[in-house]
Structures are given as C-alpha cells and as structure tokens.
mmCIF file of C-alpha atoms in Angstrom:
data_model
loop_
_atom_site.group_PDB
_atom_site.id
_atom_site.type_symbol
_atom_site.label_atom_id
_atom_site.label_comp_id
_atom_site.label_asym_id
_atom_site.label_seq_id
_atom_site.Cartn_x
_atom_site.Cartn_y
_atom_site.Cartn_z
ATOM 1 C CA UNK A 78 0.138 -0.083 0.201
ATOM 2 C CA UNK A 79 1.250 3.015 -1.226
ATOM 3 C CA UNK A 80 1.208 5.441 1.609
ATOM 4 C CA UNK A 81 4.830 7.596 1.723
ATOM 5 C CA UNK A 82 3.464 10.743 0.822
ATOM 6 C CA UNK A 83 1.452 11.000 4.015
ATOM 7 C CA UNK A 84 2.723 12.694 6.948
ATOM 8 C CA UNK A 85 2.545 11.024 10.052
ATOM 9 C CA UNK A 86 -0.357 11.747 12.301
ATOM 10 C CA UNK A 87 0.224 13.823 15.034
ATOM 11 C CA UNK A 88 -2.354 11.663 17.243
ATOM 12 C CA UNK A 89 -0.033 9.163 18.189
ATOM 13 C CA UNK A 90 2.079 8.499 21.660
ATOM 14 C CA UNK A 91 4.842 6.928 22.330
ATOM 15 C CA UNK A 92 5.144 4.846 26.133
ATOM 16 C CA UNK A 93 8.719 4.383 25.685
ATOM 17 C CA UNK A 94 11.027 1.032 24.688
ATOM 18 C CA UNK A 95 11.733 -1.186 27.819
ATOM 19 C CA UNK A 96 13.680 -4.705 28.037
ATOM 20 C CA UNK A 97 11.040 -5.781 30.939
ATOM 21 C CA UNK A 98 8.446 -4.995 33.616
ATOM 22 C CA UNK A 99 7.449 -1.571 33.004
ATOM 23 C CA UNK A 100 3.394 -0.871 33.548
ATOM 24 C CA UNK A 101 0.963 -2.411 35.711
ATOM 25 C CA UNK A 102 1.204 -6.140 35.348
ATOM 26 C CA UNK A 103 3.385 -6.435 32.620
ATOM 27 C CA UNK A 104 6.113 -8.358 34.237
ATOM 28 C CA UNK A 105 5.480 -12.038 33.336
ATOM 29 C CA UNK A 106 2.831 -14.424 31.340
ATOM 30 C CA UNK A 107 2.852 -13.540 27.979
ATOM 31 C CA UNK A 108 2.109 -15.752 25.162
ATOM 32 C CA UNK A 109 2.964 -18.766 26.584
ATOM 33 C CA UNK A 110 0.764 -17.750 29.331
ATOM 34 C CA UNK A 111 -1.935 -17.164 27.508
ATOM 35 C CA UNK A 112 -1.582 -20.121 25.574
ATOM 36 C CA UNK A 113 -2.736 -22.410 28.815
ATOM 37 C CA UNK A 114 -5.765 -20.257 29.768
ATOM 38 C CA UNK A 115 -6.945 -20.864 26.042
ATOM 39 C CA UNK A 116 -10.204 -22.859 26.314
ATOM 40 C CA UNK A 117 -10.897 -20.597 29.318
ATOM 41 C CA UNK A 118 -10.838 -17.569 27.445
ATOM 42 C CA UNK A 119 -12.694 -18.683 24.301
ATOM 43 C CA UNK A 120 -15.186 -19.820 26.625
ATOM 44 C CA UNK A 121 -16.177 -16.670 28.288
ATOM 45 C CA UNK A 122 -16.951 -13.183 28.772
ATOM 46 C CA UNK A 123 -13.969 -11.047 29.545
ATOM 47 C CA UNK A 124 -16.440 -8.203 31.301
ATOM 48 C CA UNK A 125 -13.781 -5.409 30.227
ATOM 49 C CA UNK A 126 -13.171 -6.752 27.124
ATOM 50 C CA UNK A 127 -12.286 -9.579 24.571
ATOM 51 C CA UNK A 128 -9.722 -11.246 23.959
ATOM 52 C CA UNK A 129 -8.799 -13.077 20.214
ATOM 53 C CA UNK A 130 -5.578 -15.261 20.365
ATOM 54 C CA UNK A 131 -4.139 -15.413 17.577
ATOM 55 C CA UNK A 132 -3.682 -19.135 16.484
ATOM 56 C CA UNK A 133 -1.399 -21.595 18.612
ATOM 57 C CA UNK A 134 0.549 -18.790 19.047
ATOM 58 C CA UNK A 135 -1.900 -17.101 21.100
ATOM 59 C CA UNK A 136 -1.484 -13.610 20.015
ATOM 60 C CA UNK A 137 -4.487 -11.297 20.041
ATOM 61 C CA UNK A 138 -6.625 -8.126 19.568
ATOM 62 C CA UNK A 139 -8.448 -7.085 22.194
ATOM 63 C CA UNK A 140 -11.433 -4.644 22.101
ATOM 64 C CA UNK A 141 -12.757 -3.639 25.598
ATOM 65 C CA UNK A 142 -16.757 -3.253 25.183
ATOM 66 C CA UNK A 143 -17.339 -1.382 28.462
ATOM 67 C CA UNK A 144 -17.488 2.261 29.721
ATOM 68 C CA UNK A 145 -16.354 4.290 26.119
ATOM 69 C CA UNK A 146 -18.708 7.980 25.769
ATOM 70 C CA UNK A 147 -20.989 6.953 28.860
ATOM 71 C CA UNK A 148 -18.066 6.694 31.739
ATOM 72 C CA UNK A 149 -18.437 9.143 34.664
ATOM 73 C CA UNK A 150 -16.283 12.540 34.781
ATOM 74 C CA UNK A 151 -12.713 12.084 35.569
ATOM 75 C CA UNK A 152 -12.768 8.179 34.815
ATOM 76 C CA UNK A 153 -10.970 8.341 31.468
ATOM 77 C CA UNK A 154 -9.058 11.702 31.604
ATOM 78 C CA UNK A 155 -6.855 10.762 34.608
ATOM 79 C CA UNK A 156 -6.612 6.972 32.999
ATOM 80 C CA UNK A 157 -5.120 8.666 29.649
ATOM 81 C CA UNK A 158 -3.005 11.092 30.974
ATOM 82 C CA UNK A 159 -1.161 8.148 32.636
ATOM 83 C CA UNK A 160 -0.948 6.368 29.480
ATOM 84 C CA UNK A 161 0.334 9.123 27.699
ATOM 85 C CA UNK A 162 3.246 9.931 30.321
ATOM 86 C CA UNK A 163 5.472 8.352 28.531
ATOM 87 C CA UNK A 164 8.452 8.995 26.511
ATOM 88 C CA UNK A 165 6.404 10.751 23.701
ATOM 89 C CA UNK A 166 8.729 10.054 20.982
ATOM 90 C CA UNK A 167 6.324 7.967 17.824
ATOM 91 C CA UNK A 168 6.797 6.964 13.870
ATOM 92 C CA UNK A 169 10.566 6.995 14.252
ATOM 93 C CA UNK A 170 10.439 3.279 13.677
ATOM 94 C CA UNK A 171 9.581 1.771 9.789
ATOM 95 C CA UNK A 172 7.061 0.021 11.911
ATOM 96 C CA UNK A 173 5.508 2.712 13.681
ATOM 97 C CA UNK A 174 6.444 4.810 10.588
ATOM 98 C CA UNK A 175 3.982 2.792 8.269
ATOM 99 C CA UNK A 176 1.333 3.052 11.569
ATOM 100 C CA UNK A 177 1.165 6.450 11.721
ATOM 101 C CA UNK A 178 0.661 6.947 8.080
ATOM 102 C CA UNK A 179 -2.263 4.706 8.209
ATOM 103 C CA UNK A 180 -3.927 6.420 11.192
ATOM 104 C CA UNK A 181 -3.430 9.178 8.797
ATOM 105 C CA UNK A 182 -4.978 8.108 6.235
ATOM 106 C CA UNK A 183 -8.311 6.555 8.356
ATOM 107 C CA UNK A 184 -8.514 10.093 9.814
ATOM 108 C CA UNK A 185 -8.733 11.735 6.173
ATOM 109 C CA UNK A 186 -11.126 8.926 5.137
ATOM 110 C CA UNK A 187 -13.413 8.934 7.988
ATOM 111 C CA UNK A 188 -13.218 13.152 8.190
ATOM 112 C CA UNK A 189 -14.599 12.799 4.830
ATOM 113 C CA UNK A 190 -16.999 10.759 5.743
ATOM 114 C CA UNK A 191 -18.563 12.407 8.635
ATOM 115 C CA UNK A 192 -18.991 15.031 7.300
ATOM 116 C CA UNK A 193 -20.795 13.639 4.322
ATOM 117 C CA UNK A 194 -23.395 13.254 7.166
ATOM 118 C CA UNK A 195 -23.012 16.516 8.146
ATOM 119 C CA UNK A 196 -20.710 15.496 11.510
ATOM 120 C CA UNK A 197 -17.631 16.255 12.661
ATOM 121 C CA UNK A 198 -14.907 13.548 13.123
ATOM 122 C CA UNK A 199 -12.968 13.400 16.220
ATOM 123 C CA UNK A 200 -10.073 11.105 15.942
ATOM 124 C CA UNK A 201 -8.726 8.538 18.293
ATOM 125 C CA UNK A 202 -5.061 8.508 19.378
ATOM 126 C CA UNK A 203 -2.857 5.377 18.325
ATOM 127 C CA UNK A 204 -0.230 4.810 21.426
ATOM 128 C CA UNK A 205 2.694 3.066 20.647
ATOM 129 C CA UNK A 206 4.058 0.732 23.848
ATOM 130 C CA UNK A 207 6.862 -2.247 24.016
ATOM 131 C CA UNK A 208 5.795 -5.232 26.026
ATOM 132 C CA UNK A 209 4.025 -3.487 28.469
ATOM 133 C CA UNK A 210 1.861 -0.682 29.238
ATOM 134 C CA UNK A 211 -0.768 1.022 30.552
ATOM 135 C CA UNK A 212 -4.458 2.067 28.752
ATOM 136 C CA UNK A 213 -7.336 4.206 30.183
ATOM 137 C CA UNK A 214 -8.806 0.720 30.571
ATOM 138 C CA UNK A 215 -6.091 -1.029 32.528
ATOM 139 C CA UNK A 216 -2.708 -2.505 31.360
ATOM 140 C CA UNK A 217 -1.439 -3.170 28.095
ATOM 141 C CA UNK A 218 0.783 -5.909 27.443
ATOM 142 C CA UNK A 219 2.270 -7.538 24.244
ATOM 143 C CA UNK A 220 0.779 -10.835 24.254
ATOM 144 C CA UNK A 221 -2.563 -8.772 23.722
ATOM 145 C CA UNK A 222 -2.146 -7.529 20.480
ATOM 146 C CA UNK A 223 -3.534 -4.273 18.954
ATOM 147 C CA UNK A 224 -6.722 -2.912 20.821
ATOM 148 C CA UNK A 225 -9.117 -0.364 21.103
ATOM 149 C CA UNK A 226 -10.106 0.746 24.763
ATOM 150 C CA UNK A 227 -13.357 3.523 24.810
ATOM 151 C CA UNK A 228 -12.290 4.520 28.016
ATOM 152 C CA UNK A 229 -9.736 7.306 26.570
ATOM 153 C CA UNK A 230 -10.634 6.797 22.914
ATOM 154 C CA UNK A 231 -7.158 5.329 21.591
ATOM 155 C CA UNK A 232 -5.732 2.329 19.966
ATOM 156 C CA UNK A 233 -2.929 0.810 21.424
ATOM 157 C CA UNK A 234 0.303 -1.594 19.560
ATOM 158 C CA UNK A 235 2.933 -3.266 20.240
ATOM 159 C CA UNK A 236 4.437 -2.987 16.508
ATOM 160 C CA UNK A 237 6.295 -6.884 17.600
ATOM 161 C CA UNK A 238 2.467 -8.044 17.295
ATOM 162 C CA UNK A 239 3.533 -7.501 13.218
ATOM 163 C CA UNK A 240 6.501 -9.474 12.908
ATOM 164 C CA UNK A 241 4.580 -11.960 14.988
ATOM 165 C CA UNK A 242 1.114 -11.949 12.236
ATOM 166 C CA UNK A 243 3.503 -12.615 9.491
ATOM 167 C CA UNK A 244 6.152 -15.370 11.107
ATOM 168 C CA UNK A 245 3.065 -17.282 13.149
ATOM 169 C CA UNK A 246 0.243 -16.344 11.138
ATOM 170 C CA UNK A 247 1.548 -16.045 7.842
ATOM 171 C CA UNK A 248 -0.356 -13.099 7.499
ATOM 172 C CA UNK A 249 2.246 -10.794 5.346
ATOM 173 C CA UNK A 250 2.254 -7.797 3.618
ATOM 174 C CA UNK A 251 2.174 -4.602 4.753
ATOM 175 C CA UNK A 252 -1.909 -4.382 3.979
ATOM 176 C CA UNK A 253 -2.035 -7.135 6.884
ATOM 177 C CA UNK A 254 -0.402 -4.671 9.120
ATOM 178 C CA UNK A 255 -3.040 -1.896 8.117
ATOM 179 C CA UNK A 256 -5.896 -3.953 7.939
ATOM 180 C CA UNK A 257 -5.155 -4.431 11.693
ATOM 181 C CA UNK A 258 -5.069 -0.782 12.239
ATOM 182 C CA UNK A 259 -7.837 -0.101 10.383
ATOM 183 C CA UNK A 260 -10.144 -2.257 12.149
ATOM 184 C CA UNK A 261 -9.088 -1.021 15.604
ATOM 185 C CA UNK A 262 -10.146 2.448 14.239
ATOM 186 C CA UNK A 263 -13.159 0.956 13.145
ATOM 187 C CA UNK A 264 -13.757 0.218 17.004
ATOM 188 C CA UNK A 265 -13.234 4.094 17.740
ATOM 189 C CA UNK A 266 -16.470 4.446 14.800
ATOM 190 C CA UNK A 267 -18.692 2.580 16.540
ATOM 191 C CA UNK A 268 -17.747 4.239 19.777
ATOM 192 C CA UNK A 269 -18.427 7.765 18.071
ATOM 193 C CA UNK A 270 -21.954 6.491 16.612
ATOM 194 C CA UNK A 271 -22.968 5.034 19.721
ATOM 195 C CA UNK A 272 -22.892 1.347 18.885
ATOM 196 C CA UNK A 273 -20.498 0.360 21.415
ATOM 197 C CA UNK A 274 -23.094 1.757 24.357
ATOM 198 C CA UNK A 275 -25.836 0.104 22.538
ATOM 199 C CA UNK A 276 -24.601 -3.663 22.773
ATOM 200 C CA UNK A 277 -22.845 -3.181 25.694
ATOM 201 C CA UNK A 278 -26.087 -2.479 27.293
ATOM 202 C CA UNK A 279 -27.422 -5.515 25.377
ATOM 203 C CA UNK A 280 -24.609 -7.831 26.784
ATOM 204 C CA UNK A 281 -25.697 -6.757 30.091
ATOM 205 C CA UNK A 282 -28.955 -8.084 29.985
ATOM 206 C CA UNK A 283 -28.024 -11.170 27.443
ATOM 207 C CA UNK A 284 -26.618 -14.952 28.086
ATOM 208 C CA UNK A 285 -22.884 -15.699 27.491
ATOM 209 C CA UNK A 286 -23.973 -17.111 24.375
ATOM 210 C CA UNK A 287 -26.258 -13.735 23.641
ATOM 211 C CA UNK A 288 -23.606 -11.888 24.666
ATOM 212 C CA UNK A 289 -20.682 -13.573 22.234
ATOM 213 C CA UNK A 290 -23.057 -13.046 19.310
ATOM 214 C CA UNK A 291 -23.610 -9.626 20.035
ATOM 215 C CA UNK A 292 -19.619 -9.334 20.065
ATOM 216 C CA UNK A 293 -19.142 -11.062 16.877
ATOM 217 C CA UNK A 294 -21.288 -8.653 15.211
ATOM 218 C CA UNK A 295 -19.132 -5.688 16.686
ATOM 219 C CA UNK A 296 -16.258 -7.376 15.197
ATOM 220 C CA UNK A 297 -17.150 -8.112 11.843
ATOM 221 C CA UNK A 298 -18.500 -4.420 11.553
ATOM 222 C CA UNK A 299 -15.039 -3.334 12.450
ATOM 223 C CA UNK A 300 -13.601 -5.206 9.889
ATOM 224 C CA UNK A 301 -16.469 -4.232 7.279
ATOM 225 C CA UNK A 302 -15.696 -0.787 8.258
ATOM 226 C CA UNK A 303 -12.105 -1.392 8.163
ATOM 227 C CA UNK A 304 -12.616 -2.166 4.267
ATOM 228 C CA UNK A 305 -14.897 0.947 3.669
ATOM 229 C CA UNK A 306 -11.046 2.599 4.512
ATOM 230 C CA UNK A 307 -9.335 0.653 1.765
ATOM 231 C CA UNK A 308 -11.763 1.274 -0.754
ATOM 232 C CA UNK A 309 -11.853 5.001 -0.385
ATOM 233 C CA UNK A 310 -8.244 4.521 -0.531
ATOM 234 C CA UNK A 311 -8.333 2.764 -3.280
ATOM 235 C CA UNK A 312 -5.572 4.840 -5.739
ATOM 236 C CA UNK A 313 -2.997 3.615 -2.981
ATOM 237 C CA UNK A 314 -3.700 0.133 -2.941
ATOM 238 C CA UNK A 315 -0.862 -2.618 -4.977
ATOM 239 C CA UNK A 316 -1.189 -5.688 -6.610
ATOM 240 C CA UNK A 317 -1.769 -8.150 -3.409
ATOM 241 C CA UNK A 318 -2.870 -6.162 -0.783
ATOM 242 C CA UNK A 319 -6.649 -7.057 -1.319
ATOM 243 C CA UNK A 320 -5.224 -11.245 -0.873
ATOM 244 C CA UNK A 321 -2.927 -9.834 1.910
ATOM 245 C CA UNK A 322 -6.366 -8.441 3.824
ATOM 246 C CA UNK A 323 -8.685 -11.429 3.523
ATOM 247 C CA UNK A 324 -5.571 -13.846 4.251
ATOM 248 C CA UNK A 325 -5.067 -12.171 7.572
ATOM 249 C CA UNK A 326 -9.324 -12.043 7.826
ATOM 250 C CA UNK A 327 -8.775 -15.541 7.491
ATOM 251 C CA UNK A 328 -6.088 -15.936 10.073
ATOM 252 C CA UNK A 329 -8.116 -14.692 13.017
ATOM 253 C CA UNK A 330 -11.468 -16.051 12.695
ATOM 254 C CA UNK A 331 -12.868 -18.125 15.722
ATOM 255 C CA UNK A 332 -12.778 -21.431 14.265
ATOM 256 C CA UNK A 333 -9.268 -21.218 12.558
ATOM 257 C CA UNK A 334 -7.744 -20.030 15.883
ATOM 258 C CA UNK A 335 -9.972 -23.171 17.887
ATOM 259 C CA UNK A 336 -8.369 -25.600 15.737
ATOM 260 C CA UNK A 337 -4.858 -24.333 15.496
ATOM 261 C CA UNK A 338 -4.844 -24.384 19.306
ATOM 262 C CA UNK A 339 -6.143 -28.162 19.165
ATOM 263 C CA UNK A 340 -10.204 -26.795 19.937
ATOM 264 C CA UNK A 341 -13.116 -27.986 18.263
ATOM 265 C CA UNK A 342 -15.095 -25.089 16.922
ATOM 266 C CA UNK A 343 -18.187 -24.291 18.725
ATOM 267 C CA UNK A 344 -19.930 -21.472 17.188
ATOM 268 C CA UNK A 345 -21.351 -20.386 20.594
ATOM 269 C CA UNK A 346 -18.218 -19.602 21.880
ATOM 270 C CA UNK A 347 -17.058 -17.461 18.613
ATOM 271 C CA UNK A 348 -16.591 -14.222 19.797
ATOM 272 C CA UNK A 349 -15.054 -12.199 16.617
ATOM 273 C CA UNK A 350 -16.471 -14.752 13.629
ATOM 274 C CA UNK A 351 -15.865 -17.253 11.870
ATOM 275 C CA UNK A 352 -12.887 -16.729 9.338
ATOM 276 C CA UNK A 353 -15.273 -16.818 6.271
ATOM 277 C CA UNK A 354 -17.624 -14.417 7.738
ATOM 278 C CA UNK A 355 -14.005 -12.007 8.779
ATOM 279 C CA UNK A 356 -13.386 -12.054 4.916
ATOM 280 C CA UNK A 357 -16.892 -11.593 4.234
ATOM 281 C CA UNK A 358 -17.242 -8.344 6.125
ATOM 282 C CA UNK A 359 -13.986 -7.524 5.345
ATOM 283 C CA UNK A 360 -14.481 -7.845 1.238
ATOM 284 C CA UNK A 361 -18.438 -5.639 1.414
ATOM 285 C CA UNK A 362 -16.317 -3.486 2.901
ATOM 286 C CA UNK A 363 -13.783 -3.308 0.090
ATOM 287 C CA UNK A 364 -16.482 -3.657 -2.599
ATOM 288 C CA UNK A 365 -18.788 -0.944 -1.459
ATOM 289 C CA UNK A 366 -16.696 1.854 -0.065
ATOM 290 C CA UNK A 367 -19.779 2.462 2.110
ATOM 291 C CA UNK A 368 -20.451 2.563 5.909
ATOM 292 C CA UNK A 369 -24.406 2.207 5.689
ATOM 293 C CA UNK A 370 -23.440 -1.632 4.335
ATOM 294 C CA UNK A 371 -21.730 -2.234 7.580
ATOM 295 C CA UNK A 372 -25.196 -3.161 9.592
ATOM 296 C CA UNK A 373 -23.969 -6.848 10.824
ATOM 297 C CA UNK A 374 -26.783 -6.083 13.458
ATOM 298 C CA UNK A 375 -30.072 -6.140 10.757
ATOM 299 C CA UNK A 376 -31.966 -9.532 10.598
ATOM 300 C CA UNK A 377 -30.144 -12.055 8.627
ATOM 301 C CA UNK A 378 -26.699 -9.990 7.795
ATOM 302 C CA UNK A 379 -24.465 -12.640 9.383
#
C-alpha cells in the first residue's frame, strides 16, 4: 500500500521502549500463559474486554466493550494522562511510521465520510508501547495484540505483533498490518456512533452465548469498516493488497484459531466471527466503500 507521501498522524504517543516489566502487571505471562488459558478465554465473556487469541501462538486482538462515552466524569481522563506520560516519541521506526501513516489515512477518510453526514469526526489516538504499557482500560501487554480502549478512545499497539503475524500466522504484507489498524479504528467509529454503548447495554442483559453473538457482530462491523477505508483509498492499493487483507482476516477467524489451538470450533463460543464471516465482511466494505452497508446487526446480516 502506497502511503509514503502522507505525513504521519500527530495523534500518536509512545510510552517508551523497555526491556521488560514496565507499567501495571506487565512482568510475566505473555504468549505461553495465554496459550495455557486458551480454553477458558475462548469460553467466557471477558467483562472489561474480549481477547482474541491468534492461532497456536496465542496472539490477540483485544476490544474493551465497556465504558466509553458514558463513563462518569474523570474516569477516562486520568487514565489517559497516565497512558500518555511516557517518552512521547513516536513514528521513529519503519513499522511505527507506517502505522502512523495508516492512522493519518484513516483520519482523512473518516473525516470526509462524517462530513458527508453533516458530522465532525473526532480522531482516535494511537499509543505505541513495548512489551507492557498502560491504557485507560488497564494494563497493556504485548500478548494482547492491538486493541481499542473506549475509556480513553485510544488504539494501543506493540508493533512486534506485526512480526508475529508474518512469521507465526502467515499473514504477511503491509496491507495486512494496515487492516489491523483500520479494524481498531473501526471500533472507534462504533464508539463515536453509539453502537458500542448499545451493544454493551444489550450484553449486560444477555446470556453468555447471546453476548458472544453480539460481540461477533461488533467485530465483523469493524472488519467491514476497515474494508470501507481500503475502498476509499483504492488509488493507494497495490497488486496483492486485497489478498493480504483477506488472508489476515481468515487467519484470525474464531474457527481457525480454535483448530490451531487443538480445540473443536463451537459457534456459541465465537467472539469475533468465523474466518469466512470475517473475510466476507472485509470484502463487503472493500467492494462498496460505504459504511451504511456494514450493518451487521440487521436481521440475517451475519
């Protein structure tokens, strides 16, 4: 994907590079610990968030489905200040610079789409951390993978995740990385539009299986929004980018992850959607470029 002409977004933070330990509960655990807890993690709602374990290596996306725009005064602000109190030097490596350019592209795209609806887009903040960090939703750890925290409306990323995607998942390419970031920005769109709050409220009254099904629709909509972003930037796409994105979407389907971890796929335990569903909704966004086609909550949409 050609983004070299874009200036990196200014809505970025860097919590600094560390050799271990760091904020919160960052010392210990990691991929091996997550893998050992795989059956439990796949079979429960996570309260503050949902962890998607990536393949046998137990990498993860994480979406925190609570809080957000309806938090009580002060809850998000102090946490956000803590999260942004690190070195504050960002976009200074090749991987970080690309992520910052992707973020800049999403800002341009969603600002235009919101303006077409007579609304103003408020961008998210991308925070880099190394191994461990702190977000408005609590500790950030590399094993979580990229995640969105509605409490401070921020995306959190340890760029080592991209190397794990490439080497352990076979999800290679710069567009696969861009898709990950655009997906998390998709969760920010859900927060801004109020969808996240509606789903959270519905989940509070639902059974575990029903809550998981709602979360699947959230994740698939974020995939579709990532596809919309890609379609709106079709002039920047290169040969093979579509395939890279669809390959990444397939690699993080719940059924693929469960099989990779030696588990039998059980649909009621899905929290992010099957590989086919994730590919289908990413493809829909790519084909239409229209966020109104991303209503995964409509009857029969999933």
